[in-house]
Coordinates of C-alpha atoms in Angstrom, one line a residue:
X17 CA 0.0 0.0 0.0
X18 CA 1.0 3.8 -0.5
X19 CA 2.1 6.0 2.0
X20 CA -1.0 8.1 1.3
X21 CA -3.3 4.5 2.0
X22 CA -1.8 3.7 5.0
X23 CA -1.9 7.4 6.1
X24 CA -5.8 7.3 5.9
X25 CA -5.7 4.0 8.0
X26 CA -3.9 5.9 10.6
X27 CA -5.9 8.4 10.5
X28 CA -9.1 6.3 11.0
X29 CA -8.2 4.7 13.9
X30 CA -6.7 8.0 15.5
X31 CA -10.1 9.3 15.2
X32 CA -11.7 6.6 16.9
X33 CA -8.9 6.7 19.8
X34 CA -9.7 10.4 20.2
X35 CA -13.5 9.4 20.3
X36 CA -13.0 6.7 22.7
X37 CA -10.7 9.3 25.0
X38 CA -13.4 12.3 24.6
X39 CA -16.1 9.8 26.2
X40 CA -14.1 8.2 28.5
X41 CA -13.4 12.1 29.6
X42 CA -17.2 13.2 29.5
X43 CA -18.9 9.7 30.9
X44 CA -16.1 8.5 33.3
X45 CA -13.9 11.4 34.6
X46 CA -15.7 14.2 34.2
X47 CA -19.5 13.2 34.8
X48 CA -19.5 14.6 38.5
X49 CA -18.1 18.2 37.1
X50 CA -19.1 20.7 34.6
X51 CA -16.8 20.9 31.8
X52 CA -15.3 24.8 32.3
X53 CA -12.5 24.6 29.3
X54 CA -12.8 22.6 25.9
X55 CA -9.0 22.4 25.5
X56 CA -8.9 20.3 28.2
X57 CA -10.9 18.1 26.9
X58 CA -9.2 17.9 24.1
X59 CA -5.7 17.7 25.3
X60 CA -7.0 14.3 27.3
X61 CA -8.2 13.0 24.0
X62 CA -5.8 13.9 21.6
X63 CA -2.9 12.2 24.6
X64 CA -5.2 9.1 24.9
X65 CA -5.4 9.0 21.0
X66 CA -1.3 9.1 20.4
X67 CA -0.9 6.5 23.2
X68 CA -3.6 4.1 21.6
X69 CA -2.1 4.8 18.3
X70 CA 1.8 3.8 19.4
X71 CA 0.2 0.3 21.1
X72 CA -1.7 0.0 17.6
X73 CA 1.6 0.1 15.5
X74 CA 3.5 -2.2 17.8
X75 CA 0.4 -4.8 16.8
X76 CA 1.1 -3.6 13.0
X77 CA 4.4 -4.6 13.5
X78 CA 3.4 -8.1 14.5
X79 CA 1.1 -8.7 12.2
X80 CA 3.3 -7.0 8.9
X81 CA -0.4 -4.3 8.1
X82 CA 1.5 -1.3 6.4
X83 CA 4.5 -1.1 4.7
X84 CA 7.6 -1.3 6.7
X85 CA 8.4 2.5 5.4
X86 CA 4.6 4.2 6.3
X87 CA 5.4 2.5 9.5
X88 CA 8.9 4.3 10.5
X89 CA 6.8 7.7 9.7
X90 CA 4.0 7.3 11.4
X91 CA 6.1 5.8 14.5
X92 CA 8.2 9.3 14.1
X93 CA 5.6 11.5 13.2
X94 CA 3.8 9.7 16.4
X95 CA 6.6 9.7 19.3
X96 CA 7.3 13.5 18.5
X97 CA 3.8 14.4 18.3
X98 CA 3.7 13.0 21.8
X99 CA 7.1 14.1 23.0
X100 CA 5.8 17.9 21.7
X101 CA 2.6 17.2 23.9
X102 CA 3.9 16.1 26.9
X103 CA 6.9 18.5 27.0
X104 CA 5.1 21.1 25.6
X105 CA 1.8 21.2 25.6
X106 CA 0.8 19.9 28.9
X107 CA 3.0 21.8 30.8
X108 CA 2.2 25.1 29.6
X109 CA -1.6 24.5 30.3
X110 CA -1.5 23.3 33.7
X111 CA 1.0 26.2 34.4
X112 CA -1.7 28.1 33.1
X113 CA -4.5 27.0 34.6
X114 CA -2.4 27.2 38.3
X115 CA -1.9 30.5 37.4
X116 CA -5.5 31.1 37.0
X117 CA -6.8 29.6 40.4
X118 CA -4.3 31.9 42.5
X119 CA -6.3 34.8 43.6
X120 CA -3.5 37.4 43.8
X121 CA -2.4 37.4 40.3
X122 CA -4.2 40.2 38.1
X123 CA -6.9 38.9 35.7
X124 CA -5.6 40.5 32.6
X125 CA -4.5 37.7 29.8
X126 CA -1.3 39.0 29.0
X127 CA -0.2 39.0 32.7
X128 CA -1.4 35.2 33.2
X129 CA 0.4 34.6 30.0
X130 CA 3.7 36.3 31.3
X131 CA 3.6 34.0 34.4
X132 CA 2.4 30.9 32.6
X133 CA 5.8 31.4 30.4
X134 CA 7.9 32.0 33.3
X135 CA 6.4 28.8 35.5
X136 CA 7.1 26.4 31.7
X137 CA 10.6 27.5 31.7
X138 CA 11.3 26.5 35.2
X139 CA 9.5 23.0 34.4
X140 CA 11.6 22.5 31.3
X141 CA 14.9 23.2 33.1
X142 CA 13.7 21.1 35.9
X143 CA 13.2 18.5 33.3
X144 CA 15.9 18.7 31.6
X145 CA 17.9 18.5 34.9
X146 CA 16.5 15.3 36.0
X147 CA 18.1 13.3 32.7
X148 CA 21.7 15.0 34.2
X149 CA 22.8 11.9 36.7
X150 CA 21.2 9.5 33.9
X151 CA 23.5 7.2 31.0
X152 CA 21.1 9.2 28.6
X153 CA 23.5 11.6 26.8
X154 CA 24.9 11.0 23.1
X155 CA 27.2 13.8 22.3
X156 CA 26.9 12.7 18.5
X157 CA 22.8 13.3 18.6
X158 CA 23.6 17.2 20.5
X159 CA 21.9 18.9 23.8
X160 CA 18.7 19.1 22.1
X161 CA 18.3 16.2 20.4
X162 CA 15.4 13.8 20.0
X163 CA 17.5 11.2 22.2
X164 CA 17.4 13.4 25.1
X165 CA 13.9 14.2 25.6
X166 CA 12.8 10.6 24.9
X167 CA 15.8 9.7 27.2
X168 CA 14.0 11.9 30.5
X169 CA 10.7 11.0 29.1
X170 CA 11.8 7.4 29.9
X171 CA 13.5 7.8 32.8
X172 CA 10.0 9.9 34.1
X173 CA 7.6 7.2 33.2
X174 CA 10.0 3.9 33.7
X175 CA 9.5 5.6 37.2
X176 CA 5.9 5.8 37.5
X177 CA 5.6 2.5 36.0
X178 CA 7.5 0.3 38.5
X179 CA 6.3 2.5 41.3
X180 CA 2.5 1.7 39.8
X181 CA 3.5 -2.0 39.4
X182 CA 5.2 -2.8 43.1
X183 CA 2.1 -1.6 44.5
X184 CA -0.4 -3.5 42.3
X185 CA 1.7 -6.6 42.8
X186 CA 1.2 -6.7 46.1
X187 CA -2.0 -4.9 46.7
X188 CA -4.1 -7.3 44.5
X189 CA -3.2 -10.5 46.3
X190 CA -3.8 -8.7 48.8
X191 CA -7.2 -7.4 48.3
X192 CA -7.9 -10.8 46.6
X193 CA -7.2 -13.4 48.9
X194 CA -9.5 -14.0 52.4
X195 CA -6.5 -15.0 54.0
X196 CA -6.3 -11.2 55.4
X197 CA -9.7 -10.9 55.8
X198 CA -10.1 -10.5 60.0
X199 CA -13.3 -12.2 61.6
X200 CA -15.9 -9.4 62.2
X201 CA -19.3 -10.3 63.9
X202 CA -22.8 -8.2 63.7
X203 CA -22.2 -8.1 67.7
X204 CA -18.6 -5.6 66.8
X205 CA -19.9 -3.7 64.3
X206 CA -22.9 -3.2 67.2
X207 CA -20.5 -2.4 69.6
X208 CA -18.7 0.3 67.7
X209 CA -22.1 2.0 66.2
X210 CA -22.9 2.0 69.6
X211 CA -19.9 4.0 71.1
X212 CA -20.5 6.4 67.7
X213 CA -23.9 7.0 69.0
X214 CA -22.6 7.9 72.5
X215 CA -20.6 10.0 71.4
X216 CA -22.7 12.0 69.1
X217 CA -25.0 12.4 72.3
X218 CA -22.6 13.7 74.2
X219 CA -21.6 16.1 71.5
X220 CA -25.3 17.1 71.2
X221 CA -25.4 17.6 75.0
X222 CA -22.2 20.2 74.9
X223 CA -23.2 22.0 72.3
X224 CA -26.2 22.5 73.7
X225 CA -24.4 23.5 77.0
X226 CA -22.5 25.8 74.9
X227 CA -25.5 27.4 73.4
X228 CA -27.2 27.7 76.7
X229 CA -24.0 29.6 78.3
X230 CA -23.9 31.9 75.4
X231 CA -27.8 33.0 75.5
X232 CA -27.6 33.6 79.4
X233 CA -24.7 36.0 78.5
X234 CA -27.7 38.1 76.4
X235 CA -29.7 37.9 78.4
X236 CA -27.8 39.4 81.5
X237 CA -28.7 43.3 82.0
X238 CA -25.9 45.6 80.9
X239 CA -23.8 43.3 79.2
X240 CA -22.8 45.5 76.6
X241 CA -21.2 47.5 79.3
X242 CA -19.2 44.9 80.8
X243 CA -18.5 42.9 77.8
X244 CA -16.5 46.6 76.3
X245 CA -12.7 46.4 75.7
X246 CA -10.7 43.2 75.0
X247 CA -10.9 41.9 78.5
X248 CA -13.9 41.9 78.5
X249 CA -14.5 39.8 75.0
X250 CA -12.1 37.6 76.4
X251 CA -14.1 37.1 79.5
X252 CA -17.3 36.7 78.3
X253 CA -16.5 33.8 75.6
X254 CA -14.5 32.2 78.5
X255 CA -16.7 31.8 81.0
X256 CA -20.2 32.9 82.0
X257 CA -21.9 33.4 85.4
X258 CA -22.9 29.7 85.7
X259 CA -19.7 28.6 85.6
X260 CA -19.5 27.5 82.1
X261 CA -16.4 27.4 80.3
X262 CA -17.5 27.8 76.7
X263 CA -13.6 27.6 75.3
X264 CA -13.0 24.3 77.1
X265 CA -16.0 23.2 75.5
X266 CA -15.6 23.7 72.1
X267 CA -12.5 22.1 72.3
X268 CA -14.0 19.0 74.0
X269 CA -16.5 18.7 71.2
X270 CA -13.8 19.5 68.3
X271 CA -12.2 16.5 70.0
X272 CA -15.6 14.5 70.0
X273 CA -16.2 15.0 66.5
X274 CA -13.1 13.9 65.3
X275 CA -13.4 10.6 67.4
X276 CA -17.0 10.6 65.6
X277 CA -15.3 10.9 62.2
X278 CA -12.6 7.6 63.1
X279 CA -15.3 5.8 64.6
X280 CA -17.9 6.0 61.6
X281 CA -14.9 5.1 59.1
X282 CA -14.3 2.4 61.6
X283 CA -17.8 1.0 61.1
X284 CA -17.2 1.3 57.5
X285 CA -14.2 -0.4 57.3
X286 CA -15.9 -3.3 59.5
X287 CA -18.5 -3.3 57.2
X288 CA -16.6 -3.7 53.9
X289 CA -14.7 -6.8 55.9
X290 CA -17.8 -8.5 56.1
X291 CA -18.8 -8.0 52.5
X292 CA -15.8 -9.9 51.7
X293 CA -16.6 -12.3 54.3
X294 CA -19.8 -13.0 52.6
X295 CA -18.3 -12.7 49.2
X296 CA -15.6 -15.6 50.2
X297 CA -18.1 -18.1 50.4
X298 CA -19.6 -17.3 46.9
X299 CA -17.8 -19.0 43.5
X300 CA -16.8 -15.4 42.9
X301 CA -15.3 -15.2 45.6
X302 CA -13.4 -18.3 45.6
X303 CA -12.3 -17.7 41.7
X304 CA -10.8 -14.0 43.1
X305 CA -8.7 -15.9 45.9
X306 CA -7.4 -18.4 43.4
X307 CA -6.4 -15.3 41.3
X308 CA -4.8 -13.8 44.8
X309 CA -2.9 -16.7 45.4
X310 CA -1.6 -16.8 41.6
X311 CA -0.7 -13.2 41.4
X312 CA 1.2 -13.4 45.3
X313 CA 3.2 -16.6 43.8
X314 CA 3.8 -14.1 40.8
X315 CA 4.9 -11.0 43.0
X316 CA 7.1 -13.0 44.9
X317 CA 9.0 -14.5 41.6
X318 CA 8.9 -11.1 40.2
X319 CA 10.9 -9.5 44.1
X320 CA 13.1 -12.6 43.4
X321 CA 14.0 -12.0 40.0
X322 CA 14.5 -8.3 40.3
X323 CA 16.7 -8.7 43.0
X324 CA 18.9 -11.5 40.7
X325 CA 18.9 -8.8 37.9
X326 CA 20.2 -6.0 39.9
X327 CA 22.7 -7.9 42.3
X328 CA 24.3 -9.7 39.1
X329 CA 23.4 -6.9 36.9
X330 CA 21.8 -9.1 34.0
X331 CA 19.0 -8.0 31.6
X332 CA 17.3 -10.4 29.4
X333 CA 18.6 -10.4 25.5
X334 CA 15.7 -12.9 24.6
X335 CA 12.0 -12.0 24.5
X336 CA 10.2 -14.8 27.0
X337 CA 8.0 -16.3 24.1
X338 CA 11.0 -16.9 22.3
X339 CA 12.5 -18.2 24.8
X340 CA 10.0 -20.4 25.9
X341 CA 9.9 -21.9 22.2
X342 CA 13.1 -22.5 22.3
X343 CA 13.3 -24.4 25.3
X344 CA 10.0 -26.5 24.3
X345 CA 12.0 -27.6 21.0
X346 CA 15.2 -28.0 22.5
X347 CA 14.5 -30.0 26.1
X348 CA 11.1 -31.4 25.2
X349 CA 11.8 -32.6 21.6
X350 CA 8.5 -30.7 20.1
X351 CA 8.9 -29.8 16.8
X352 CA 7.0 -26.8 15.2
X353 CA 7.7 -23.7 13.5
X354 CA 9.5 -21.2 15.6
X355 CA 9.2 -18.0 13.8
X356 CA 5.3 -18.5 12.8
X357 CA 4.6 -19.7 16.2
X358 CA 6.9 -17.1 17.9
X359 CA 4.7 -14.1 15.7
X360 CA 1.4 -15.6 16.7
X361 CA 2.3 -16.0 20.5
X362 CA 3.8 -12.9 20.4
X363 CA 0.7 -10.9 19.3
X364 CA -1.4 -12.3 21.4
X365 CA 1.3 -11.2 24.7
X366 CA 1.2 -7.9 23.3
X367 CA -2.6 -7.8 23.0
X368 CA -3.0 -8.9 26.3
X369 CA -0.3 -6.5 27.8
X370 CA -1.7 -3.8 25.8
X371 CA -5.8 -4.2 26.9
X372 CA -4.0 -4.8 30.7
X373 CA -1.8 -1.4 30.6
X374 CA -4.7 0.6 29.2
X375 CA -7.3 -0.6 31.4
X376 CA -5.2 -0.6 34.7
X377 CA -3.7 2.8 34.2
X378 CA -7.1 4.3 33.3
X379 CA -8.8 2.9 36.0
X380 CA -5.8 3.9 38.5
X381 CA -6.4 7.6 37.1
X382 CA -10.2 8.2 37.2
X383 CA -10.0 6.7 41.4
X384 CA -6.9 9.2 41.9
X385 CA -9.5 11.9 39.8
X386 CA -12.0 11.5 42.0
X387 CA -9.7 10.9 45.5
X388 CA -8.6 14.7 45.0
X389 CA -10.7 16.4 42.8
X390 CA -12.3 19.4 43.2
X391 CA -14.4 22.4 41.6
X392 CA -11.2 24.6 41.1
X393 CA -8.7 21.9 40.7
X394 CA -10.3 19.5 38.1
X395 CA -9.2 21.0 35.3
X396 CA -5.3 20.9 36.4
X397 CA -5.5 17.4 37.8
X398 CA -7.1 16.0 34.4
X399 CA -3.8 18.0 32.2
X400 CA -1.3 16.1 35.0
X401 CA -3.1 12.6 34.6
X402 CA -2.8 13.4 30.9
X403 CA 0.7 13.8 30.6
X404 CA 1.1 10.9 33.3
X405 CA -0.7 8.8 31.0
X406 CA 1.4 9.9 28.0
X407 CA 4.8 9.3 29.9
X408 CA 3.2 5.9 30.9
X409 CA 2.7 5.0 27.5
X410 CA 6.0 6.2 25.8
X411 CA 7.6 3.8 28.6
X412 CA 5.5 1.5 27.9
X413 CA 6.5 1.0 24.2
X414 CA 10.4 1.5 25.5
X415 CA 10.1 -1.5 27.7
X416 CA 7.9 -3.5 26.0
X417 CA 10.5 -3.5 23.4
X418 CA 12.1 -6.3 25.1
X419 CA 8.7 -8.5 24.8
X420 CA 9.1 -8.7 20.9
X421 CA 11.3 -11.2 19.1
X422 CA 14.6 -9.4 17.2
X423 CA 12.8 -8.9 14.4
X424 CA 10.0 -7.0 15.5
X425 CA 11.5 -4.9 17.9
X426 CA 14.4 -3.6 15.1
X427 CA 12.1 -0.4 13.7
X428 CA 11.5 0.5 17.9
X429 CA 14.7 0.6 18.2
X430 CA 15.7 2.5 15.3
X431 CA 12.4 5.3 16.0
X432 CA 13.6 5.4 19.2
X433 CA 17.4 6.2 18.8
X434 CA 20.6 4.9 20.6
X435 CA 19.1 4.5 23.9
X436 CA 20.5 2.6 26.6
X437 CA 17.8 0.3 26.8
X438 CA 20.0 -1.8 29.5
X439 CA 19.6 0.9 32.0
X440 CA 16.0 1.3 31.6
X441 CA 15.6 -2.3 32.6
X442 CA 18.0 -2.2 35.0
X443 CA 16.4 1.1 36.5
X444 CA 13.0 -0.3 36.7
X445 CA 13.8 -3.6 38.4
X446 CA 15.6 -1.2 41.7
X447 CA 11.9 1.3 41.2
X448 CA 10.0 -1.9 40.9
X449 CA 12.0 -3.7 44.1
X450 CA 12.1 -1.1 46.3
X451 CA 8.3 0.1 45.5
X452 CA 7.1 -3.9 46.5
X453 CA 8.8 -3.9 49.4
X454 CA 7.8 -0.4 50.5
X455 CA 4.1 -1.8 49.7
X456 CA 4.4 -5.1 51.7
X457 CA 5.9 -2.8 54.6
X458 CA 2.9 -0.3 54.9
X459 CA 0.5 -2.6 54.0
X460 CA 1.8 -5.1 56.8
X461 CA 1.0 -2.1 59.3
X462 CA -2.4 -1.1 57.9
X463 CA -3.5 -4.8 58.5
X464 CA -1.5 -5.4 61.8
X465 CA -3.7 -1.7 62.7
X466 CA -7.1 -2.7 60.9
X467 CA -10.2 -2.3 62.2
X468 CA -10.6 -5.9 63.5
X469 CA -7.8 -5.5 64.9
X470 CA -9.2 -2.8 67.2
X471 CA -12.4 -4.1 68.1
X472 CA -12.8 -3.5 71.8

């Protein structure tokens, strides 16, 4: 096919990507908040849209669709239009927007715009900072070269990823299996709704108190008189002529309701431990701690085999389906073809790593969206997910490099340059390791600390 064929193939399916990221945007991020800015929107979409597309030519690569020269361009003309967006783009919107939502700055355009310029030129020398105590310089490719920001683009999202993966390797088993599921009764989650209820009463009874002090101060003759001057202010909200101290009380009842507020996300909590009680006895149930126990055999190989990699400082040379062929034909004595076999497995890894990546990281976003959203800050938080989302992918595609057999991954590597692609496996082994063990760490005290654990 013609450049100009495979151009309007490309272009077809970008469409649909930036259709599928404008309604994820409107029916999953952004259905709980009005919409204030359309270029929001569309820098979401357009991101989700280059990120889909770089996963889709990674499949074309497989499968041979294109010609092998409309591929290299549209994998250039892809990775800069998403280097220009995440370096670029992004950053000089959410600068803006910040800008924006301070209250001091003036309201005139130009000013904002002024700022907005000055805030992007500290995040690019920031940026370019970070790729300083990293193997990514090639003197031969200059300062500015397309090396470089793909190098700390990498290094950014490599980081994100393991960080991401170390905690969902070990939060899934453990949110999966019923093995850390306490023992919680109807007579403790009685016991603490009771003790919440108590303490709302008493609550009721000193703000009442309070309210009662204050309105026999009103009602005293000539207490305008004495209540003149400081002192006197002082006085009166400290005490009244019952005896009442009305700032002891509010701070009893500030403590109160703070207890109030642990005790009803205690009940919760309890709650939600016997939901999964009731949902270990269901086939469900059983079929997610089966999953648990797969996936905390999976984490623990993964820990190990980080651990090998970094303390003997190996990275693999041979994709694992590949590899896994090769050790079939040689130690098994199965004979089949190796190269159509090896395509076919291979695509179906990819898939499968692919619908995994973009689910997961889409899902981690719109429960981060909605942890710390807000009227004022939506519109910032959606440009930063964005250009997490595009750093994600471009690392994504970097590392996924090494899933491919030689002759697939030969057009990554020349798109993405002389890259050390060592260290970036390397790098997210020690990010990936020390993120696990971080998770099992806190995790270990949040269950040794849980609410079952509490129950008095």
């Amino acid at each position: 096919m013609s450049l100009l064929e495979d151009s309007v193939i490309m272009l077809f399916s970008e469409v649909i990507f930036f259709g599928g990221g404008w309604v994820f945007f409107l029916k999953q991020l952004f259905r709980d908040y009005e919409v204030h800015h359309s270029i929001v929107l569309m820098c979401f979409s357009v991101t989700f849209a280059l990120s889909c597309t770089m996963f889709e030519l990674i499949i074309f690569e497989i499968l041979g669709v294109l010609s092998a020269s409309s591929r290299l361009f549209h994998w250039k003309l892809g990775l800069n239009a998403m280097l220009f967006t995440v370096i670029v783009v992004l950053p000089f919107y959410i600068a803006y927007f910040i800008v924006s939502n301070v209250t001091f700055v003036p309201k005139k355009r130009h000013t904002r715009v002024i700022l907005t310029c000055m805030c992007w030129l500290v995040f690019f020398y920031l940026f370019w900072k970070i790729g300083d105590p990293f193997p990514i310089f090639s003197p031969k490719h200059g300062i500015f070269g397309f090396e470089q920001c793909i190098g700390r683009v990498g290094v950014i999202g490599v980081t994100l990823m393991a960080v991401l993966s170390g905690f969902g390797a070990v939060n899934y088993p453990y949110t999966s299996m019923f093995y850390f599921v306490g023992h919680v009764t109807d007579a403790d989650i009685q016991a603490v709704e009771r003790r919440q209820m108590q303490t709302i009463d008493i609550i009721v009874m000193k703000k009442k108190r309070i309210a009662l002090a204050k309105r026999s101060i009103m009602q005293q003759p000539g207490v305008s008189q004495r209540q003149s001057g400081i002192w006197g202010m002082i006085k009166s909200v400290a005490s009244t002529g019952s005896g009442e101290n009305i700032g002891a009380l509010k701070q009893e009842c500030a403590a109160l309701e703070e207890l109030s507020r642990q005790l009803f996300l205690e009940t919760v909590d309890l709650h939600n431990t016997q939901e999964r009680m009731e949902l270990s006895k269901t086939l469900k149930g059983k079929y997610f701690n089966l999953l648990g126990y797969f996936f905390s055999g999976y984490c623990t190989w993964k820990i190990f085999m980080a651990t090998i990699n970094i303390v003997f400082d190996r990275v693999g040379k041979t994709d694992p389906v590949t590899k896994g062929i090769e050790i079939s034909v040689r130690y098994l004595g199965i004979q089949f073809d190796v190269k159509f076999w090896s395509q076919h497995i291979s695509f179906f890894l990819v898939g499968i790593i692919v619908v995994t990546s973009i689910r997961g990281l889409l899902i981690t976003l719109t429960k981060f969206f909605y942890a710390i959203a807000s009227n004022k800050s939506s519109n910032v938080i959606v440009l930063v997910l964005a250009q997490i989302m595009g750093m994600y992918f471009v690392s994504s595609v970097l590392l996924m490099r090494m899933n491919m057999p030689s002759e697939y991954r030969s057009i990554i590597t020349e798109v993405l340059g002389e890259l050390q692609f060592n260290f970036y496996h390397r790098w997210f082994d020690v990010i990936f390791l020390i993120s696990a063990l971080s998770s099992i760490f806190f995790l270990y005290i949040a269950h040794k600390q849980g609410p079952d654990r509490n129950i008095s």
